[in-house]
Amino acid sequence: MKEIIKKTEKFLYMYLNEANERLPIDAKPIPVEEIKYRYEHSLRVANVGIKLAEREGANKRVVTLGCLLHDVGKYDCEKNIDHGRQSAKVARSFLETLNLTKKEIDDICYSIAVHVDGIAGYEYEDIIEAEIVTNADNIDRFSAYRIYQQMAWDYRNGSFPVNQEKDRILKRIERLQNLYDTFHLKTKSGDEWFKENVKFQIQFYKRYLKQLEITIVPGVDES
């Protein structure tokens, strides 16, 4: 298993870093930092997936490889919503070079294909491994790292006036609260982890909002 994971990680790294070579000549290059993020995101998703697989009694090999390769073809499609199905196609060609059973390959590819919108593009039995790959992706997307990434992106693209920033953060808190209240992952352990991450983000942005509220010229009562 360790050797298979090592080969998969190397393939993921290579394929993502060659993404610009596959783009049309007139296409906008993919930033190096975006490719770096995609690779590191895939590693985190795989580690989350392993823990979920252990808790849910799922096939750890299928989950680990599905998580590692879930975004491998992200830069090969015109519409982002299609990147799960495209990633499954890219993954299958690679997986067939490994010492895996046909069932394992089919399960991995299905898990990758449906992780964006739940649609594989073909009929296949529902499997818990597919739910876990989707869950692990969502858990990392709402992690502490995503807060850092969002703040770094905001900083690079210019700061906002305080009042405007307060409005943005209020709306972000509202979206996160709605997500916490209405969005549920399909595995018990995945849903608990996801809720914990979203709750942390809400708490962080509420504290950030309090700091914005005192970013004003101080008033002194001299009476």
CSV table of C-alpha atoms in Angstrom, one decimal:
chain,number,residue,atom,x,y,z
A,1,MET,CA,0.0,0.0,0.0
A,2,LYS,CA,2.8,2.4,0.8
A,3,GLU,CA,4.4,1.9,-2.6
A,4,ILE,CA,1.1,2.5,-4.3
A,5,ILE,CA,0.5,5.7,-2.4
A,6,LYS,CA,4.0,6.9,-3.2
A,7,LYS,CA,3.5,6.3,-6.9
A,8,THR,CA,0.1,8.0,-6.8
A,9,GLU,CA,1.5,11.1,-5.0
A,10,LYS,CA,4.3,11.4,-7.6
A,11,PHE,CA,1.8,11.1,-10.5
A,12,LEU,CA,-0.4,13.7,-8.9
A,13,TYR,CA,2.5,16.1,-8.4
A,14,MET,CA,3.8,15.6,-11.9
A,15,TYR,CA,0.4,15.9,-13.6
A,16,LEU,CA,-0.6,19.0,-11.8
A,17,ASN,CA,2.7,20.7,-12.4
A,18,GLU,CA,2.4,20.0,-16.2
A,19,ALA,CA,-1.0,21.6,-16.4
A,20,ASN,CA,0.2,24.7,-18.2
A,21,GLU,CA,1.8,22.6,-20.9
A,22,ARG,CA,-1.7,21.1,-21.7
A,23,LEU,CA,-3.5,24.4,-21.9
A,24,PRO,CA,-4.4,26.0,-25.3
A,25,ILE,CA,-1.9,28.5,-26.5
A,26,ASP,CA,-4.2,31.4,-25.9
A,27,ALA,CA,-5.3,30.3,-22.4
A,28,LYS,CA,-4.3,32.2,-19.3
A,29,PRO,CA,-1.5,30.4,-17.4
A,30,ILE,CA,-2.4,28.7,-14.1
A,31,PRO,CA,-0.5,30.5,-11.3
A,32,VAL,CA,2.2,28.5,-9.5
A,33,GLU,CA,0.6,29.1,-6.1
A,34,GLU,CA,-2.7,27.7,-7.3
A,35,ILE,CA,-1.0,24.5,-8.5
A,36,LYS,CA,0.8,24.3,-5.2
A,37,TYR,CA,-2.4,24.8,-3.3
A,38,ARG,CA,-4.2,22.1,-5.3
A,39,TYR,CA,-1.4,19.6,-4.6
A,40,GLU,CA,-1.3,20.3,-0.9
A,41,HIS,CA,-5.2,20.3,-0.7
A,42,SER,CA,-5.2,16.8,-2.2
A,43,LEU,CA,-2.7,15.6,0.5
A,44,ARG,CA,-4.9,17.0,3.3
A,45,VAL,CA,-8.0,15.6,1.8
A,46,ALA,CA,-6.4,12.1,1.6
A,47,ASN,CA,-5.4,12.3,5.3
A,48,VAL,CA,-8.9,13.4,6.3
A,49,GLY,CA,-10.3,10.6,4.1
A,50,ILE,CA,-8.2,8.0,5.9
A,51,LYS,CA,-9.5,9.0,9.3
A,52,LEU,CA,-13.1,9.0,8.0
A,53,ALA,CA,-12.6,5.6,6.4
A,54,GLU,CA,-11.4,4.2,9.7
A,55,ARG,CA,-14.4,5.6,11.6
A,56,GLU,CA,-16.9,4.5,8.9
A,57,GLY,CA,-15.4,1.0,8.2
A,58,ALA,CA,-14.7,1.8,4.6
A,59,ASN,CA,-12.0,0.6,2.2
A,60,LYS,CA,-9.0,2.7,3.1
A,61,ARG,CA,-7.2,2.0,-0.2
A,62,VAL,CA,-10.1,3.1,-2.3
A,63,VAL,CA,-10.6,6.2,-0.2
A,64,THR,CA,-6.9,7.2,0.0
A,65,LEU,CA,-6.3,7.0,-3.8
A,66,GLY,CA,-9.7,8.6,-4.5
A,67,CYS,CA,-8.8,11.5,-2.3
A,68,LEU,CA,-5.3,11.9,-3.7
A,69,LEU,CA,-6.6,12.0,-7.3
A,70,HIS,CA,-10.0,13.7,-6.8
A,71,ASP,CA,-8.7,17.0,-8.4
A,72,VAL,CA,-6.0,15.6,-10.7
A,73,GLY,CA,-7.8,16.7,-13.9
A,74,LYS,CA,-9.2,20.0,-12.5
A,75,TYR,CA,-7.2,22.1,-15.0
A,76,ASP,CA,-8.1,19.9,-18.0
A,77,CYS,CA,-11.8,21.0,-18.4
A,78,GLU,CA,-13.5,24.2,-19.4
A,79,LYS,CA,-16.2,24.1,-16.8
A,80,ASN,CA,-15.2,23.6,-13.1
A,81,ILE,CA,-18.3,21.5,-12.4
A,82,ASP,CA,-17.0,18.8,-14.8
A,83,HIS,CA,-13.6,18.4,-13.0
A,84,GLY,CA,-14.7,15.4,-11.0
A,85,ARG,CA,-15.6,13.4,-14.1
A,86,GLN,CA,-12.5,14.6,-15.9
A,87,SER,CA,-10.3,13.7,-13.0
A,88,ALA,CA,-11.8,10.2,-13.0
A,89,LYS,CA,-10.7,9.8,-16.6
A,90,VAL,CA,-7.2,10.9,-15.9
A,91,ALA,CA,-7.0,8.8,-12.8
A,92,ARG,CA,-8.2,5.6,-14.5
A,93,SER,CA,-5.4,5.6,-17.0
A,94,PHE,CA,-2.9,5.9,-14.2
A,95,LEU,CA,-4.6,3.4,-11.8
A,96,GLU,CA,-4.5,0.7,-14.5
A,97,THR,CA,-0.7,0.7,-14.2
A,98,LEU,CA,-0.9,-0.2,-10.5
A,99,ASN,CA,-1.5,-3.5,-8.8
A,100,LEU,CA,-5.2,-3.0,-8.2
A,101,THR,CA,-8.3,-5.0,-8.8
A,102,LYS,CA,-10.9,-3.9,-11.4
A,103,LYS,CA,-13.4,-3.3,-8.6
A,104,GLU,CA,-10.9,-1.1,-6.7
A,105,ILE,CA,-10.2,0.9,-9.8
A,106,ASP,CA,-13.9,1.3,-10.6
A,107,ASP,CA,-14.7,2.3,-7.1
A,108,ILE,CA,-11.9,4.9,-7.0
A,109,CYS,CA,-13.0,6.4,-10.3
A,110,TYR,CA,-16.6,6.5,-9.3
A,111,SER,CA,-15.7,8.2,-6.0
A,112,ILE,CA,-13.7,10.8,-7.9
A,113,ALA,CA,-16.3,11.4,-10.6
A,114,VAL,CA,-19.2,12.2,-8.3
A,115,HIS,CA,-17.3,14.4,-5.7
A,116,VAL,CA,-18.3,17.7,-7.3
A,117,ASP,CA,-22.0,17.4,-8.1
A,118,GLY,CA,-23.0,13.8,-7.4
A,119,ILE,CA,-23.1,12.9,-11.1
A,120,ALA,CA,-20.7,10.3,-12.5
A,121,GLY,CA,-22.1,10.3,-16.0
A,122,TYR,CA,-22.9,6.6,-15.8
A,123,GLU,CA,-24.7,4.1,-13.7
A,124,TYR,CA,-22.9,2.7,-10.6
A,125,GLU,CA,-23.9,1.5,-7.2
A,126,ASP,CA,-23.7,3.9,-4.3
A,127,ILE,CA,-20.7,3.2,-2.2
A,128,ILE,CA,-19.6,4.7,1.2
A,129,GLU,CA,-16.1,5.4,-0.2
A,130,ALA,CA,-17.6,7.9,-2.6
A,131,GLU,CA,-19.4,9.7,0.2
A,132,ILE,CA,-16.1,9.8,2.2
A,133,VAL,CA,-14.1,11.4,-0.7
A,134,THR,CA,-16.8,14.1,-1.1
A,135,ASN,CA,-16.9,14.6,2.7
A,136,ALA,CA,-13.1,14.9,3.0
A,137,ASP,CA,-13.0,17.5,0.2
A,138,ASN,CA,-15.7,19.6,1.9
A,139,ILE,CA,-14.0,19.3,5.3
A,140,ASP,CA,-10.7,20.7,4.0
A,141,ARG,CA,-12.5,23.4,2.0
A,142,PHE,CA,-13.8,24.7,5.3
A,143,SER,CA,-10.7,24.3,7.4
A,144,ALA,CA,-8.5,26.8,9.2
A,145,TYR,CA,-6.2,26.7,6.2
A,146,ARG,CA,-9.0,28.1,4.0
A,147,ILE,CA,-9.4,31.1,6.3
A,148,TYR,CA,-5.7,31.8,5.9
A,149,GLN,CA,-5.9,31.3,2.1
A,150,GLN,CA,-8.9,33.7,1.9
A,151,MET,CA,-7.3,36.4,4.0
A,152,ALA,CA,-4.1,36.1,2.0
A,153,TRP,CA,-6.0,36.4,-1.2
A,154,ASP,CA,-7.9,39.5,0.1
A,155,TYR,CA,-4.6,41.1,1.1
A,156,ARG,CA,-3.0,40.5,-2.3
A,157,ASN,CA,-6.0,42.0,-4.1
A,158,GLY,CA,-6.1,45.2,-2.0
A,159,SER,CA,-7.6,46.0,1.3
A,160,PHE,CA,-11.1,47.4,1.7
A,161,PRO,CA,-12.3,50.4,3.7
A,162,VAL,CA,-13.3,49.3,7.2
A,163,ASN,CA,-17.0,49.8,6.7
A,164,GLN,CA,-16.9,47.8,3.5
A,165,GLU,CA,-14.9,45.1,5.1
A,166,LYS,CA,-17.4,44.9,8.0
A,167,ASP,CA,-20.2,44.4,5.4
A,168,ARG,CA,-18.2,41.6,3.7
A,169,ILE,CA,-17.5,39.8,6.9
A,170,LEU,CA,-21.1,40.0,8.1
A,171,LYS,CA,-22.3,38.5,4.8
A,172,ARG,CA,-19.6,35.8,5.1
A,173,ILE,CA,-20.8,34.9,8.6
A,174,GLU,CA,-24.4,34.7,7.4
A,175,ARG,CA,-23.4,32.3,4.6
A,176,LEU,CA,-21.4,30.2,7.0
A,177,GLN,CA,-24.3,30.1,9.6
A,178,ASN,CA,-26.7,29.1,6.9
A,179,LEU,CA,-24.3,26.4,5.8
A,180,TYR,CA,-24.0,25.2,9.4
A,181,ASP,CA,-27.8,25.1,9.8
A,182,THR,CA,-28.8,23.5,6.5
A,183,PHE,CA,-25.9,21.6,4.9
A,184,HIS,CA,-25.3,18.0,6.0
A,185,LEU,CA,-22.7,15.5,4.9
A,186,LYS,CA,-23.9,11.9,4.4
A,187,THR,CA,-21.6,10.2,6.9
A,188,LYS,CA,-22.0,10.8,10.6
A,189,SER,CA,-18.3,11.3,11.3
A,190,GLY,CA,-17.9,13.5,8.2
A,191,ASP,CA,-20.8,15.7,9.2
A,192,GLU,CA,-19.5,16.1,12.7
A,193,TRP,CA,-16.1,17.1,11.5
A,194,PHE,CA,-17.5,19.5,8.8
A,195,LYS,CA,-19.8,21.2,11.4
A,196,GLU,CA,-16.8,21.6,13.7
A,197,ASN,CA,-14.8,23.3,11.0
A,198,VAL,CA,-17.7,25.6,9.9
A,199,LYS,CA,-18.3,26.5,13.6
A,200,PHE,CA,-14.6,27.5,14.0
A,201,GLN,CA,-14.8,29.7,10.9
A,202,ILE,CA,-17.9,31.5,12.3
A,203,GLN,CA,-16.1,32.1,15.6
A,204,PHE,CA,-13.0,33.4,13.8
A,205,TYR,CA,-14.9,35.8,11.6
A,206,LYS,CA,-17.0,37.1,14.6
A,207,ARG,CA,-13.8,37.9,16.5
A,208,TYR,CA,-12.4,39.5,13.4
A,209,LEU,CA,-15.6,41.6,13.1
A,210,LYS,CA,-15.2,42.8,16.7
A,211,GLN,CA,-11.7,44.0,15.9
A,212,LEU,CA,-13.0,45.9,12.8
A,213,GLU,CA,-15.7,47.5,15.0
A,214,ILE,CA,-13.0,49.1,17.2
A,215,THR,CA,-10.9,50.2,14.2
A,216,ILE,CA,-12.0,53.8,14.7
A,217,VAL,CA,-10.7,57.0,16.1
A,218,PRO,CA,-11.2,56.7,19.9
A,219,GLY,CA,-13.6,58.9,21.6
A,220,VAL,CA,-12.8,60.1,25.2
A,221,ASP,CA,-15.4,61.1,27.7
A,222,GLU,CA,-13.8,63.9,29.7
A,223,SER,CA,-16.7,64.6,32.0
